[in-house]
């Protein structure tokens, strides 16, 4: 995850413990995007997510002595995840509105394959993505957070197990059930089904280079 | 991870195949073999693959603001109360004390049947019982007599023992009426005198008391105080 030649997490943690308070902000800057994205997908409320993320970083800072090594980002995400679950549990219902990413704040880091030539495909993919986002909101919390951590944020099974406090086997089964559920949700909706099949056909009919994005 | 009854790989297997996470070589080969001859499952896999690709393309939400902490916030947070700094210690301590307390209770419970510490207690009770059983007459006569200091001390104690062990209230009632103002303390001291080997038992009681006190304090510091402080802060 360390893209730049920045100091590793462990060095920053050691620096914070030694009294270098500003080093903590290095960790905040490194992970705030991931933490916020995961929490937002879990609670689906911007203001709530903002509070939870703020709280999670404060907690992480005060509880840094409890960090016993290993993956710092998993430890951090665990704090945020637990906080988000607390908040979810204390709220009876939550808004089901899908997240609409405001227009063009699509982060370039996420555009893994921008090599989609056809305008139809581009529009259809974007449409399908929105529908998928809405379907994601319908998953049970445990499946959703597992799918988000794995397929959106790219965490390893081991890290997800540490974050959500379950076994590797549970992570795998939540992941497969979550993906299967997403697929059946899309197939259940006529328009989504057509889009899904259309995009797939397009991928198959089009150049094979586009198909080999797996 | 298996195949469904109609011969297709189940969701979990397909999901694992999707990300190349089938560790078992023969299972992987079986799935590949099945996929080669099953358009339905190929379609299924392709859909899952597309879903996964689309998930990874989902735009990252824009941060509402930066979550970096100011120097003041950090400085203030670092000076947290001592009981919060040592909270993990107190938590562990409370767990240890709770376990120890259970062990002590278990020892206490098992004591009459054979733990080494219990032998003295058991023997003392056995010794006390026959004495009370065979001496009701002498005990009855004791208050009527001129109360020699030795027997006056012993008789209420023995009756206490009798009430506790053999459960014959008549004897006790018959023996007790001597209206001694210092009856209860006398009984206590007599009991201690009657069972000199009972120091083991009182040690156990002491250990239970100390452990219970430690447990209460540790629980207060580890859970109650931080919770109260957090509520106060809000």
Coordinates of C-alpha atoms in Angstrom, one line a residue:
Chain A
X1 CA 0.0 0.0 0.0
X2 CA 3.0 2.2 0.5
X3 CA 3.2 3.9 -2.9
X4 CA 5.9 6.4 -2.0
X5 CA 9.2 6.0 -0.3
X6 CA 7.5 7.1 2.9
X7 CA 8.7 5.7 6.2
X8 CA 6.9 2.4 7.0
X9 CA 4.0 2.4 9.5
X10 CA 6.1 0.9 12.2
X11 CA 8.6 3.7 12.1
X12 CA 5.9 6.3 12.4
X13 CA 4.3 4.4 15.3
X14 CA 7.6 4.3 17.0
X15 CA 8.1 8.0 16.4
X16 CA 4.7 8.8 17.9
X17 CA 5.5 6.7 21.0
X18 CA 8.8 8.5 21.3
X19 CA 6.9 11.8 21.5
X20 CA 6.9 12.9 17.9
X21 CA 3.2 13.9 17.9
X22 CA 3.2 15.1 14.3
X23 CA 4.2 11.6 13.1
X24 CA 0.7 10.5 13.9
X25 CA -0.7 12.9 11.3
X26 CA 1.5 11.1 8.8
X27 CA -0.5 7.9 9.6
X28 CA -3.7 9.9 9.4
X29 CA -2.9 11.2 6.0
X30 CA -1.9 7.8 4.8
X31 CA -5.1 6.0 5.8
X32 CA -7.9 8.6 6.2
X33 CA -9.2 7.9 2.7
X34 CA -9.5 4.2 3.2
X35 CA -10.9 4.5 6.7
X36 CA -13.5 7.0 5.6
X37 CA -14.5 5.0 2.5
X38 CA -15.0 1.8 4.5
X39 CA -16.9 3.5 7.3
X40 CA -19.1 5.4 4.9
X41 CA -20.0 2.2 3.1
X42 CA -20.9 0.7 6.4
X43 CA -23.0 3.4 7.9
X44 CA -24.1 5.1 4.7
X45 CA -24.4 8.6 6.2
X46 CA -21.8 11.2 5.5
X47 CA -22.0 13.1 8.8
X48 CA -22.1 9.9 10.8
X49 CA -19.1 8.6 8.9
X50 CA -17.2 11.8 9.5
X51 CA -17.8 11.6 13.3
X52 CA -16.9 8.0 13.4
X53 CA -13.7 8.5 11.5
X54 CA -12.7 11.4 13.7
X55 CA -13.4 9.4 16.8
X56 CA -11.5 6.4 15.4
X57 CA -8.4 8.4 14.9
X58 CA -8.6 9.9 18.3
X59 CA -9.1 6.5 19.8
X60 CA -6.2 5.1 17.8
X61 CA -4.0 7.9 19.1
X62 CA -4.8 7.4 22.7
X63 CA -4.7 3.6 22.5
X64 CA -1.5 3.4 20.5
X65 CA 0.2 1.7 23.4
X66 CA -2.2 -1.2 22.8
X67 CA -1.0 -1.7 19.3
X68 CA 1.2 -4.8 19.4
X69 CA 2.7 -4.8 15.9
X70 CA 1.4 -6.5 12.8
X71 CA -0.6 -4.6 10.2
X72 CA -1.2 -1.1 11.5
X73 CA -3.9 -0.3 9.0
X74 CA -5.8 -3.5 10.0
X75 CA -5.6 -2.4 13.6
X76 CA -6.8 1.1 12.7
X77 CA -9.6 -0.3 10.6
X78 CA -10.6 -2.6 13.4
X79 CA -11.1 0.4 15.7
X80 CA -13.1 2.3 13.1
X81 CA -15.1 -0.9 12.2
X82 CA -16.0 -1.5 15.9
X83 CA -17.0 2.1 16.4
X84 CA -19.2 2.0 13.3
X85 CA -20.9 -1.2 14.4
X86 CA -21.6 0.4 17.8
X87 CA -23.2 3.3 16.1
X88 CA -25.2 1.1 13.8
X89 CA -26.4 -1.0 16.7
X90 CA -27.5 2.1 18.6
X91 CA -29.5 3.3 15.6
X92 CA -32.7 1.5 14.7
X93 CA -32.9 2.3 11.1
X94 CA -30.5 3.9 8.6
X95 CA -31.1 5.6 5.3
X96 CA -31.0 3.2 2.4
X97 CA -30.1 5.9 -0.2
X98 CA -27.2 4.7 -2.3
X99 CA -24.1 6.9 -2.3
X100 CA -24.0 9.2 -5.3
X101 CA -20.5 10.2 -5.8
X102 CA -20.9 13.8 -6.7
X103 CA -20.1 13.9 -10.4
X104 CA -16.5 13.9 -11.1
X105 CA -14.7 13.3 -7.9
X106 CA -13.8 9.8 -9.1
X107 CA -10.4 9.2 -7.7
X108 CA -7.9 8.4 -10.5
X109 CA -6.3 5.7 -8.3
X110 CA -9.4 3.6 -8.6
X111 CA -9.7 3.7 -12.4
X112 CA -7.9 0.4 -12.8
X113 CA -8.9 -0.1 -16.4
X114 CA -9.7 3.1 -18.1
X115 CA -9.0 1.3 -21.4
X116 CA -12.7 1.0 -22.3
X117 CA -13.0 2.2 -25.9
X118 CA -16.6 2.0 -26.7
X119 CA -18.9 4.9 -25.5
X120 CA -21.7 2.4 -25.1
X121 CA -19.6 0.2 -22.8
X122 CA -18.5 3.2 -20.9
X123 CA -22.0 4.5 -20.2
X124 CA -23.3 1.0 -19.5
X125 CA -20.5 0.3 -17.1
X126 CA -21.1 3.5 -15.3
X127 CA -24.9 2.7 -15.1
X128 CA -24.2 -0.8 -13.9
X129 CA -21.7 0.5 -11.3
X130 CA -24.4 2.8 -9.8
X131 CA -26.8 -0.2 -9.7
X132 CA -24.1 -2.3 -8.1
X133 CA -23.5 0.4 -5.5
X134 CA -27.2 0.4 -4.7
X135 CA -27.2 -3.4 -4.4
X136 CA -24.2 -3.2 -2.1
X137 CA -26.3 -1.2 0.3
X138 CA -28.7 -4.1 0.5
X139 CA -26.2 -6.6 1.7
X140 CA -26.2 -7.5 5.4
X141 CA -23.6 -5.4 7.3
X142 CA -21.1 -8.3 7.8
X143 CA -21.2 -9.3 4.2
X144 CA -21.0 -5.7 3.0
X145 CA -18.0 -4.7 5.0
X146 CA -16.2 -7.9 4.0
X147 CA -16.9 -7.3 0.3
X148 CA -15.9 -3.6 0.7
X149 CA -12.6 -4.5 2.4
X150 CA -11.7 -7.2 0.0
X151 CA -13.0 -6.2 -3.4
X152 CA -13.0 -2.4 -3.1
X153 CA -10.2 -1.6 -0.7
X154 CA -8.0 -4.7 -1.5
X155 CA -7.3 -6.0 2.0
X156 CA -6.0 -9.5 2.4
X157 CA -8.2 -12.2 4.0
X158 CA -5.9 -12.2 7.1
X159 CA -6.3 -8.4 7.5
X160 CA -10.1 -8.7 7.1
X161 CA -10.2 -11.5 9.7
X162 CA -8.3 -9.2 12.1
X163 CA -10.5 -6.2 11.4
X164 CA -13.8 -7.9 11.7
X165 CA -12.7 -10.3 14.5
X166 CA -13.7 -13.5 12.8
X167 CA -11.9 -16.6 11.4
X168 CA -10.5 -16.8 7.9
X169 CA -13.2 -19.3 7.0
X170 CA -15.9 -16.9 8.0
X171 CA -14.2 -14.2 5.9
X172 CA -14.2 -16.4 2.9
X173 CA -17.8 -17.6 3.3
X174 CA -19.0 -14.0 3.9
X175 CA -17.2 -12.9 0.8
X176 CA -18.7 -15.6 -1.4
X177 CA -22.2 -15.1 0.0
X178 CA -21.8 -11.4 -0.5
X179 CA -20.7 -11.7 -4.1
X180 CA -23.4 -14.2 -4.8
X181 CA -26.0 -11.9 -3.3
X182 CA -24.8 -9.0 -5.3
X183 CA -25.1 -11.1 -8.5
X184 CA -28.6 -12.3 -7.7
X185 CA -29.7 -8.7 -6.7
X186 CA -28.5 -7.5 -10.1
X187 CA -30.1 -10.4 -11.9
X188 CA -33.4 -9.9 -10.1
X189 CA -33.8 -6.4 -11.6
X190 CA -34.7 -6.5 -15.3
X191 CA -32.7 -3.4 -16.3
X192 CA -29.7 -4.4 -14.3
X193 CA -29.8 -7.9 -15.7
X194 CA -29.8 -6.5 -19.3
X195 CA -27.0 -4.2 -18.5
X196 CA -24.9 -6.9 -16.9
X197 CA -25.4 -9.2 -19.9
X198 CA -24.9 -6.4 -22.3
X199 CA -21.6 -5.3 -20.8
X200 CA -20.5 -9.0 -20.7
X201 CA -21.4 -9.6 -24.3
X202 CA -19.6 -6.4 -25.2
X203 CA -16.5 -7.5 -23.4
X204 CA -16.6 -10.9 -25.2
X205 CA -17.4 -9.4 -28.6
X206 CA -14.8 -6.7 -28.2
X207 CA -11.1 -7.1 -28.2
X208 CA -9.8 -9.8 -25.9
X209 CA -7.6 -7.3 -24.2
X210 CA -10.6 -5.8 -22.5
X211 CA -11.7 -9.2 -21.3
X212 CA -8.4 -9.9 -19.6
X213 CA -8.8 -7.4 -16.9
X214 CA -9.2 -10.1 -14.2
Chain B
X1 CA -16.4 -25.9 -0.5
X2 CA -18.1 -28.5 -2.6
X3 CA -20.2 -29.1 -5.7
X4 CA -24.0 -28.7 -5.6
X5 CA -26.3 -31.7 -6.0
X6 CA -26.8 -31.0 -9.7
X7 CA -23.0 -31.1 -10.3
X8 CA -22.2 -27.4 -10.5
X9 CA -19.6 -25.8 -8.2
X10 CA -21.4 -24.0 -5.4
X11 CA -21.1 -20.2 -4.8
X12 CA -18.2 -20.5 -2.4
X13 CA -16.2 -22.6 -4.8
X14 CA -16.8 -20.3 -7.7
X15 CA -16.0 -17.3 -5.5
X16 CA -12.7 -18.9 -4.5
X17 CA -12.0 -19.9 -8.1
X18 CA -12.7 -16.3 -9.2
X19 CA -9.7 -15.0 -7.2
X20 CA -7.5 -18.0 -7.6
X21 CA -8.0 -18.9 -4.0
X22 CA -8.6 -22.7 -4.4
X23 CA -5.6 -24.1 -2.6
X24 CA -6.4 -27.8 -3.3
X25 CA -5.0 -28.7 -6.7
X26 CA -7.4 -31.5 -7.4
X27 CA -10.4 -29.4 -6.5
X28 CA -9.2 -26.6 -8.8
X29 CA -8.7 -29.1 -11.6
X30 CA -12.3 -30.4 -11.1
X31 CA -13.7 -26.8 -11.2
X32 CA -11.7 -26.1 -14.4
X33 CA -12.8 -29.3 -15.9
X34 CA -16.4 -28.5 -15.1
X35 CA -16.2 -24.9 -16.4
X36 CA -14.8 -26.2 -19.7
X37 CA -18.0 -28.1 -20.3
X38 CA -20.6 -25.9 -18.6
X39 CA -21.6 -22.7 -20.3
X40 CA -23.9 -21.8 -17.4
X41 CA -21.1 -21.8 -14.9
X42 CA -18.8 -20.0 -17.3
X43 CA -21.5 -17.3 -17.5
X44 CA -21.8 -17.3 -13.8
X45 CA -18.1 -16.8 -13.3
X46 CA -18.0 -14.1 -15.9
X47 CA -20.7 -12.2 -14.1
X48 CA -18.9 -12.5 -10.8
X49 CA -15.8 -11.4 -12.5
X50 CA -17.5 -8.3 -13.9
X51 CA -19.0 -7.5 -10.5
X52 CA -15.6 -7.7 -8.9
X53 CA -14.1 -5.5 -11.6
X54 CA -16.9 -3.0 -11.2
X55 CA -16.5 -3.0 -7.4
X56 CA -12.8 -2.1 -7.8
X57 CA -13.8 0.7 -10.1
X58 CA -16.3 2.3 -7.6
X59 CA -15.1 5.9 -7.1
X60 CA -13.6 6.6 -3.7
X61 CA -15.8 9.0 -1.7
X62 CA -14.5 12.5 -1.4
X63 CA -13.2 13.2 2.1
X64 CA -15.3 15.8 3.8
X65 CA -12.1 17.2 5.4
X66 CA -8.7 16.2 6.5
X67 CA -8.8 14.2 9.8
X68 CA -5.3 15.2 10.9
X69 CA -5.2 16.3 14.5
X70 CA -3.9 19.6 15.6
X71 CA -0.9 19.9 17.9
X72 CA -3.1 21.1 20.7
X73 CA -5.4 18.1 20.4
X74 CA -2.6 15.7 20.3
X75 CA -0.9 17.3 23.4
X76 CA -4.2 17.3 25.3
X77 CA -4.9 13.7 24.4
X78 CA -1.5 12.5 25.4
X79 CA -2.1 13.6 28.9
X80 CA -4.8 11.2 29.7
X81 CA -5.6 10.1 33.2
X82 CA -3.5 7.5 34.9
X83 CA -6.3 5.0 35.1
X84 CA -6.8 5.1 31.4
X85 CA -3.1 4.6 30.8
X86 CA -3.1 1.6 33.0
X87 CA -6.5 0.3 31.9
X88 CA -5.2 -2.8 30.2
X89 CA -3.3 -3.7 33.4
X90 CA -6.4 -3.3 35.5
X91 CA -8.5 -5.3 33.0
X92 CA -6.0 -8.1 33.2
X93 CA -5.8 -7.8 36.9
X94 CA -9.6 -8.1 37.3
X95 CA -9.6 -11.2 35.1
X96 CA -6.8 -12.8 37.2
X97 CA -8.5 -11.9 40.4
X98 CA -11.8 -13.3 39.2
X99 CA -10.2 -16.6 38.2
X100 CA -8.3 -16.8 41.5
X101 CA -11.5 -16.1 43.4
X102 CA -13.2 -19.0 41.6
X103 CA -10.2 -21.3 42.4
X104 CA -10.4 -20.3 46.1
X105 CA -14.1 -21.0 46.2
X106 CA -13.5 -24.3 44.6
X107 CA -10.8 -25.2 47.2
X108 CA -13.2 -24.1 49.9
X109 CA -16.0 -26.2 48.5
X110 CA -13.8 -29.3 48.1
X111 CA -12.2 -28.8 51.4
X112 CA -14.2 -31.3 53.6
X113 CA -13.7 -34.2 51.1
X114 CA -10.0 -34.3 51.0
X115 CA -7.8 -31.4 50.0
X116 CA -4.8 -31.3 52.3
X117 CA -5.8 -28.0 54.0
X118 CA -9.3 -29.4 54.8
X119 CA -8.1 -32.3 56.9
X120 CA -7.6 -30.3 60.0
X121 CA -11.0 -28.7 59.7
X122 CA -12.7 -32.0 59.1
X123 CA -10.9 -33.6 62.0
X124 CA -11.9 -30.7 64.3
X125 CA -15.6 -31.1 63.4
X126 CA -15.4 -34.8 63.8
X127 CA -13.8 -34.3 67.2
X128 CA -16.4 -31.8 68.3
X129 CA -19.4 -33.9 67.3
X130 CA -18.9 -36.9 69.6
X131 CA -18.1 -34.6 72.5
X132 CA -21.5 -32.9 72.3
X133 CA -23.3 -36.1 71.6
X134 CA -22.1 -37.7 74.8
X135 CA -22.2 -34.8 77.2
X136 CA -25.7 -33.3 77.1
X137 CA -26.1 -34.1 80.8
X138 CA -22.9 -32.5 81.9
X139 CA -23.7 -29.5 79.8
X140 CA -27.2 -29.2 81.2
X141 CA -25.7 -29.2 84.7
X142 CA -23.0 -26.7 83.9
X143 CA -25.1 -23.5 84.2
X144 CA -26.7 -24.8 87.5
X145 CA -23.2 -25.3 89.0
X146 CA -21.0 -22.6 90.3
X147 CA -19.7 -22.0 86.9
X148 CA -16.1 -22.9 86.9
X149 CA -14.4 -20.6 84.4
X150 CA -13.2 -23.4 82.1
X151 CA -16.5 -25.1 81.5
X152 CA -18.4 -21.8 81.2
X153 CA -16.2 -20.9 78.3
X154 CA -16.5 -24.3 76.7
X155 CA -20.2 -25.1 77.0
X156 CA -21.7 -22.4 74.7
X157 CA -19.0 -23.2 72.2
X158 CA -19.8 -26.9 72.2
X159 CA -23.5 -26.2 71.8
X160 CA -22.8 -23.9 68.9
X161 CA -20.9 -26.8 67.3
X162 CA -23.7 -29.2 68.0
X163 CA -26.2 -26.9 66.4
X164 CA -24.1 -26.5 63.4
X165 CA -23.1 -30.1 62.9
X166 CA -25.6 -32.5 64.3
X167 CA -28.6 -30.1 64.0
X168 CA -30.2 -31.0 67.4
X169 CA -31.8 -27.7 68.6
X170 CA -33.0 -29.2 71.9
X171 CA -29.5 -29.7 73.1
X172 CA -28.6 -26.2 72.1
X173 CA -31.7 -24.7 73.7
X174 CA -31.1 -26.6 76.8
X175 CA -27.5 -25.6 77.0
X176 CA -27.8 -22.0 75.9
X177 CA -30.1 -20.4 78.5
X178 CA -27.3 -19.4 80.8
X179 CA -27.7 -15.6 80.3
X180 CA -24.1 -14.7 79.8
X181 CA -23.7 -11.2 78.4
X182 CA -20.5 -12.1 76.6
X183 CA -21.8 -15.3 75.1
X184 CA -21.1 -14.7 71.5
X185 CA -17.5 -13.5 71.8
X186 CA -16.9 -16.3 74.2
X187 CA -18.1 -18.7 71.7
X188 CA -15.9 -17.2 69.0
X189 CA -12.8 -17.5 71.1
X190 CA -13.7 -20.9 72.3
X191 CA -14.2 -22.0 68.7
X192 CA -10.7 -20.8 67.8
X193 CA -9.4 -22.5 70.9
X194 CA -11.3 -25.7 70.2
X195 CA -9.8 -26.0 66.7
X196 CA -6.3 -24.8 66.8
X197 CA -5.6 -26.4 63.4
X198 CA -8.2 -24.1 61.8
X199 CA -5.5 -21.5 60.9
X200 CA -5.5 -22.9 57.4
X201 CA -9.2 -22.2 57.0
X202 CA -8.9 -18.6 58.1
X203 CA -6.0 -18.2 55.8
X204 CA -8.3 -19.3 53.0
X205 CA -10.9 -16.8 54.1
X206 CA -8.3 -14.1 54.2
X207 CA -7.2 -15.0 50.7
X208 CA -10.8 -14.8 49.5
X209 CA -11.4 -11.5 51.2
X210 CA -8.2 -10.0 49.7
X211 CA -8.9 -11.3 46.3
X212 CA -12.4 -10.1 46.3
X213 CA -11.2 -6.6 47.4
X214 CA -8.6 -6.6 44.6
X215 CA -11.3 -7.7 42.1
X216 CA -13.6 -4.9 43.1
X217 CA -10.9 -2.2 42.9
X218 CA -9.6 -3.5 39.6
X219 CA -13.2 -3.6 38.1
X220 CA -13.8 0.0 39.4
X221 CA -10.6 1.3 37.8
X222 CA -10.8 -0.7 34.6
X223 CA -14.4 -0.2 33.7
X224 CA -16.5 1.9 36.0
X225 CA -14.2 4.9 36.3
X226 CA -13.4 5.2 32.6
X227 CA -17.1 4.8 31.7
X228 CA -18.1 7.5 34.2
X229 CA -15.4 9.8 32.9
X230 CA -16.4 9.3 29.3
X231 CA -20.0 10.0 30.2
X232 CA -18.9 13.1 32.1
X233 CA -16.9 14.3 29.1
X234 CA -19.9 14.1 26.8

